[in-house]
Coordinates of C-alpha atoms in Angstrom, one line a residue:
M1 CA 9.1 -55.1 98.5
T2 CA 5.4 -55.8 98.3
S3 CA 3.6 -59.0 97.3
S4 CA 0.9 -58.7 94.7
V5 CA -2.5 -60.4 94.5
Q6 CA -4.8 -59.9 91.5
V7 CA -8.6 -59.7 92.0
T8 CA -10.1 -59.0 88.5
T9 CA -12.8 -60.3 86.2
L10 CA -10.5 -60.0 83.2
D11 CA -9.2 -63.2 81.5
H12 CA -5.9 -61.6 80.6
P13 CA -3.2 -60.4 83.0
Y14 CA -3.7 -57.0 84.5
S15 CA -1.7 -54.3 82.7
A16 CA -1.4 -50.8 84.1
P17 CA -2.2 -48.0 81.6
H18 CA 0.3 -45.7 83.3
P19 CA 2.7 -45.7 86.2
A20 CA 1.0 -46.2 89.6
C21 CA 0.3 -43.1 91.7
Q22 CA -0.5 -42.8 95.3
A23 CA -4.0 -42.0 96.5
K24 CA -4.7 -39.0 98.7
A25 CA -5.4 -39.1 102.4
P26 CA -6.5 -41.0 104.3
F27 CA -5.3 -43.7 101.9
D28 CA -1.6 -42.7 101.9
D29 CA -0.6 -43.9 105.3
P30 CA 2.7 -45.9 105.2
E31 CA 1.6 -47.9 108.2
A32 CA -1.4 -49.4 106.3
E33 CA -1.1 -53.2 105.8
I34 CA -2.6 -53.6 102.3
I35 CA -2.5 -51.8 99.0
L36 CA -5.6 -51.8 96.8
R37 CA -4.8 -50.8 93.2
S38 CA -7.6 -49.4 91.0
S39 CA -8.1 -50.1 87.3
D40 CA -6.6 -46.7 86.5
N41 CA -3.5 -47.6 88.6
V42 CA -4.1 -45.6 91.7
E43 CA -2.8 -47.2 94.9
F44 CA -4.8 -47.0 98.1
R45 CA -3.1 -47.9 101.3
V46 CA -5.7 -49.4 103.6
F47 CA -5.8 -50.7 107.1
K48 CA -7.0 -54.3 107.2
L49 CA -9.2 -53.8 110.2
F50 CA -11.6 -51.4 108.5
L51 CA -11.7 -53.4 105.3
A52 CA -12.3 -56.7 107.1
F53 CA -15.0 -55.2 109.3
S54 CA -16.9 -53.9 106.3
S55 CA -16.5 -56.7 103.7
S56 CA -16.7 -60.4 104.2
I57 CA -14.9 -61.0 100.8
F58 CA -11.9 -59.0 102.0
R59 CA -12.1 -60.5 105.4
D60 CA -11.8 -64.0 104.0
M61 CA -9.0 -62.9 101.7
L62 CA -7.1 -61.2 104.4
S63 CA -7.4 -64.3 106.7
L64 CA -5.2 -66.3 104.2
P65 CA -1.5 -66.7 105.0
Q66 CA 0.6 -64.1 103.2
P67 CA 4.0 -64.9 101.6
S68 CA 5.8 -62.1 103.4
D69 CA 5.3 -59.4 106.0
D70 CA 5.4 -56.7 103.3
P71 CA 2.1 -55.0 102.3
Q72 CA 0.4 -57.1 99.7
T73 CA -1.0 -55.4 96.6
V74 CA -4.4 -56.3 95.3
D75 CA -5.5 -55.3 91.8
L76 CA -9.2 -54.4 91.5
T77 CA -11.4 -53.7 88.5
E78 CA -13.0 -50.6 90.0
S79 CA -11.9 -47.1 89.0
S80 CA -10.1 -44.9 91.5
T81 CA -13.2 -42.7 91.8
V82 CA -15.4 -45.6 92.8
L83 CA -12.8 -47.3 94.9
R84 CA -12.1 -44.1 96.9
L85 CA -15.8 -43.6 97.6
F86 CA -16.2 -47.3 98.6
L87 CA -13.3 -47.2 100.9
L88 CA -14.5 -43.9 102.5
C89 CA -17.7 -45.8 103.3
C90 CA -15.7 -48.5 105.0
Y91 CA -13.6 -46.1 107.1
P92 CA -14.8 -44.2 110.2
V93 CA -17.5 -41.5 109.6
T94 CA -14.9 -38.7 110.2
C95 CA -13.3 -39.7 106.9
L96 CA -16.4 -39.2 104.8
P97 CA -16.4 -36.3 102.4
T98 CA -18.5 -33.2 103.2
Y99 CA -19.8 -33.0 99.6
P100 CA -22.9 -35.0 98.7
F101 CA -22.7 -38.3 96.8
Q102 CA -24.3 -38.0 93.4
P103 CA -26.8 -40.8 92.5
S104 CA -24.5 -42.0 89.8
D105 CA -21.7 -42.3 92.4
I106 CA -24.0 -44.1 94.8
A107 CA -25.0 -46.6 92.0
D108 CA -21.3 -47.4 91.3
V109 CA -20.4 -47.8 95.0
A110 CA -23.6 -49.9 95.5
E111 CA -22.3 -52.3 92.8
A112 CA -19.0 -52.6 94.6
A113 CA -20.7 -53.1 97.9
Q114 CA -22.7 -56.0 96.4
K115 CA -19.6 -57.5 94.8
Y116 CA -17.5 -57.4 98.0
D117 CA -20.4 -58.2 100.3
A118 CA -20.3 -55.0 102.3
P119 CA -23.8 -54.6 103.9
S120 CA -22.8 -51.7 106.1
V121 CA -21.8 -49.8 103.0
T122 CA -25.1 -50.5 101.4
T123 CA -26.9 -49.3 104.5
Y124 CA -25.0 -46.1 104.4
L125 CA -25.8 -45.6 100.7
R126 CA -29.5 -46.1 101.3
Q127 CA -29.4 -43.2 103.8
I128 CA -27.4 -40.8 101.6
I129 CA -29.4 -41.4 98.5
L130 CA -32.2 -39.5 100.3
S131 CA -30.0 -36.5 101.2
P132 CA -31.6 -33.1 100.8
H133 CA -29.4 -32.4 97.8
N134 CA -30.4 -35.5 95.9
L135 CA -34.1 -35.2 96.7
Q136 CA -34.2 -31.5 95.7
N137 CA -32.0 -31.6 92.6
K138 CA -31.6 -35.3 91.6
S139 CA -34.9 -36.9 92.7
V140 CA -35.5 -38.7 89.4
A141 CA -31.9 -40.1 89.2
A142 CA -32.1 -41.1 92.9
F143 CA -35.4 -42.9 92.2
A144 CA -33.8 -44.8 89.3
V145 CA -30.9 -45.9 91.6
C146 CA -33.3 -47.0 94.4
D147 CA -35.4 -49.0 91.9
R148 CA -32.3 -50.6 90.3
F149 CA -31.1 -52.0 93.7
Q150 CA -34.6 -52.7 94.9
W151 CA -34.5 -50.2 97.8
R152 CA -38.3 -50.0 97.8
E153 CA -38.8 -47.7 100.8
E154 CA -36.2 -45.2 99.5
A155 CA -37.7 -45.5 96.0
K156 CA -41.1 -44.4 97.3
K157 CA -39.6 -41.4 99.0
A158 CA -37.6 -40.4 96.0
A159 CA -40.6 -40.9 93.7
F160 CA -42.7 -38.6 95.9
H161 CA -40.1 -35.8 95.5
T162 CA -40.1 -36.2 91.7
L163 CA -43.7 -34.7 91.9
K164 CA -42.0 -31.3 92.1
H165 CA -40.9 -31.7 88.5
R166 CA -42.9 -32.1 85.3
L167 CA -42.0 -35.1 83.4
P168 CA -41.4 -34.6 79.6
T169 CA -43.8 -36.1 77.2
A170 CA -42.9 -37.4 73.7
T171 CA -45.7 -36.1 71.5
G172 CA -43.5 -34.6 68.7
K173 CA -39.9 -34.8 67.4
R174 CA -38.7 -32.0 69.7
T175 CA -40.3 -33.4 72.8
Q176 CA -39.1 -36.9 71.9
R177 CA -35.5 -35.5 71.9
A178 CA -36.2 -33.8 75.2
Q179 CA -37.5 -37.0 76.7
Q180 CA -34.5 -39.0 75.4
W181 CA -32.1 -36.4 77.0
F182 CA -34.1 -36.6 80.2
L183 CA -33.8 -40.4 80.3
E184 CA -30.1 -40.3 79.6
S185 CA -29.2 -37.5 82.0
N186 CA -31.1 -39.2 84.8
A187 CA -29.9 -42.7 83.9
I188 CA -33.5 -44.0 84.1
P189 CA -34.6 -46.8 81.8
E190 CA -37.6 -46.1 79.5
A191 CA -39.8 -48.8 81.1
L192 CA -39.1 -47.3 84.6
F193 CA -39.8 -43.8 83.2
I194 CA -43.2 -45.0 82.0
Q195 CA -43.9 -46.4 85.4
L196 CA -42.9 -43.1 87.0
T197 CA -45.2 -41.3 84.6
D198 CA -48.1 -43.5 85.6
Y199 CA -47.3 -42.8 89.3
H200 CA -47.5 -39.1 88.6
S201 CA -50.8 -39.5 86.8
R202 CA -52.3 -41.4 89.7
C203 CA -51.0 -38.8 92.1
G204 CA -52.6 -36.1 90.0
T205 CA -55.9 -37.8 90.2
A206 CA -55.6 -38.3 94.0
A207 CA -54.7 -34.6 94.5
S208 CA -57.4 -33.4 92.2
N209 CA -60.1 -35.4 94.0
V210 CA -59.3 -33.7 97.3
G211 CA -60.5 -30.4 95.8
K212 CA -63.6 -32.0 94.4
E213 CA -64.6 -33.5 97.8
L214 CA -65.2 -30.5 100.0
R215 CA -67.2 -32.0 102.8
W216 CA -64.1 -31.9 105.0
A217 CA -64.0 -28.1 104.6
I218 CA -67.7 -27.5 105.0
S219 CA -67.7 -29.5 108.2
F220 CA -66.0 -26.6 110.0
P221 CA -68.7 -23.9 109.9
T222 CA -67.3 -21.9 112.8
K223 CA -64.1 -21.3 110.8
R224 CA -65.9 -20.2 107.6
P225 CA -67.0 -16.6 106.8
R226 CA -70.2 -16.1 108.8
H227 CA -71.7 -13.6 106.5
Q228 CA -73.8 -14.3 103.4
C229 CA -71.6 -13.8 100.4
E230 CA -72.9 -11.3 97.9
R231 CA -71.9 -13.5 95.0
V232 CA -72.5 -17.2 95.4
S233 CA -71.4 -19.8 92.8
V234 CA -73.4 -20.4 89.7
P235 CA -74.6 -23.9 88.7
R236 CA -71.5 -24.9 86.8
Y237 CA -69.8 -25.5 90.1
S238 CA -72.4 -28.0 91.2
G239 CA -69.8 -30.8 90.7
F240 CA -68.3 -30.1 94.2
N241 CA -69.4 -32.5 96.9
T242 CA -70.1 -30.3 99.8
G243 CA -72.2 -32.8 101.7
G244 CA -75.4 -31.0 101.1
S245 CA -76.9 -28.0 99.3
I246 CA -74.5 -25.4 100.7
T247 CA -73.6 -22.8 98.1
L248 CA -70.0 -21.5 97.8
P249 CA -68.8 -18.0 97.3
E250 CA -67.9 -17.6 93.6
W251 CA -64.3 -16.6 94.2
F252 CA -63.8 -19.6 96.5
A253 CA -65.4 -22.0 94.0
D254 CA -63.1 -20.5 91.3
F255 CA -60.0 -21.1 93.5
V256 CA -60.9 -24.7 94.3
K257 CA -61.8 -25.5 90.7
E258 CA -58.6 -24.0 89.4
T259 CA -56.3 -25.7 91.9
S260 CA -58.1 -29.0 91.4
E261 CA -57.5 -28.9 87.7
L262 CA -53.9 -27.9 88.2
F263 CA -53.3 -30.8 90.5
A264 CA -54.6 -33.2 87.9
G265 CA -51.6 -32.3 85.6
D266 CA -49.1 -31.1 88.2
P267 CA -49.4 -32.8 91.7
D268 CA -46.9 -30.5 93.3
V269 CA -48.4 -29.0 96.4
Q270 CA -46.0 -26.1 96.8
S271 CA -46.5 -25.0 93.2
V272 CA -50.3 -25.3 93.0
L273 CA -51.0 -23.8 96.4
A274 CA -48.4 -21.1 96.0
D275 CA -48.8 -17.9 97.9
H276 CA -49.4 -15.8 94.8
R277 CA -52.4 -18.0 93.8
V278 CA -53.9 -17.6 97.2
S279 CA -53.3 -13.8 97.1
D280 CA -55.0 -13.6 93.7
A281 CA -58.1 -15.4 95.1
L282 CA -58.2 -13.0 98.0
L283 CA -58.0 -10.0 95.7
I284 CA -61.0 -11.3 93.7
A285 CA -62.8 -12.1 97.0
G286 CA -62.4 -8.5 98.1
A287 CA -63.6 -7.1 94.8
D288 CA -66.6 -9.4 94.7
C289 CA -68.0 -9.0 98.2
S290 CA -67.4 -6.5 101.0
G291 CA -67.9 -9.2 103.6
C292 CA -65.4 -11.5 102.0
R293 CA -62.9 -8.7 101.9
S294 CA -62.5 -9.0 105.7
A295 CA -63.4 -12.6 106.3
A296 CA -61.7 -14.4 103.5
P297 CA -58.0 -13.8 104.5
V298 CA -58.5 -15.4 107.9
F299 CA -60.5 -18.3 106.5
M300 CA -58.1 -19.0 103.7
Q301 CA -54.7 -18.5 105.3
N302 CA -55.4 -19.9 108.8
N303 CA -57.9 -22.6 108.0
F304 CA -58.7 -23.7 104.5
V305 CA -55.3 -23.6 102.7
P306 CA -53.3 -25.4 105.5
Q307 CA -56.0 -28.1 105.6
Y308 CA -56.1 -28.3 101.8
R309 CA -52.3 -28.7 101.6
S310 CA -52.3 -31.3 104.4
R311 CA -55.0 -33.4 102.9
V312 CA -53.4 -33.3 99.4
E313 CA -50.1 -34.4 100.9
K314 CA -51.8 -37.2 102.8
A315 CA -53.6 -38.3 99.6
L316 CA -50.3 -38.4 97.7
E317 CA -48.6 -40.4 100.4
E318 CA -51.3 -43.1 100.0
V319 CA -50.7 -43.5 96.3
E320 CA -48.8 -46.8 95.7
L321 CA -45.6 -46.5 93.7
Y322 CA -45.6 -50.1 92.5
T323 CA -48.9 -51.5 91.2

């Protein structure tokens, strides 16, 4: 026979919606000293040591005298899904699931970690929110979770990875519906979405300015084509700051101008400086000038593009998320 303790925020007595069922391993050990029952009536057999080590709330509760030696049953308001993930975070690392935690799961478990004062669980959640899976596929949702729980450092990293995705705009009825779906699917409040949009805009400006400020590229004359290009840029490219009156090959000026404009609306380094765009520039270079045909590939692939990419990434990292 087991004793029962109720931990719930409900004002009325707990009533199970259906007969209790046993949780799967590792929460089915008959030697466990306590049973935690979820809101959907799933019973988790847990060892007190792991629970007390992770949560001060449970540690205090478990320190109280018990009416019998039988395992006590504690009714909780969390669902079995949330409770299982929370308890897995309390158990040794070998018990953790191999599949990635989704941002929505992390948010639910983070709430439980706050409720039960489990800082070690929160620390673990702040690590896995930045898993490769979440950053590549769920970066906006991950950012929303980080902001919600004021994980500022993680929020900045997640926001940086959202630059790989274009954010929807609400300029018409169709795009308004698309934006609403985007907000709901990523569980991001509208005010936070506006803040993220502003961050994207400022990142676009920072990335675009790198292409307009070319003194860093011109300062490496030994790594530029040493011949005189047969087709130098025309006056419309005079907006580039080259640190002097140096003229640029027309194909090169076209490439920098195009990428600079693309960065303004899409500050994704991998997309804007994609291999196909560099290859297109080299094809034009070869058609425009016989000297560039041989010199441009080495200059672009070994020197300019890697530096360009590095400087844009550095400029993006310096953009503040919260202003």
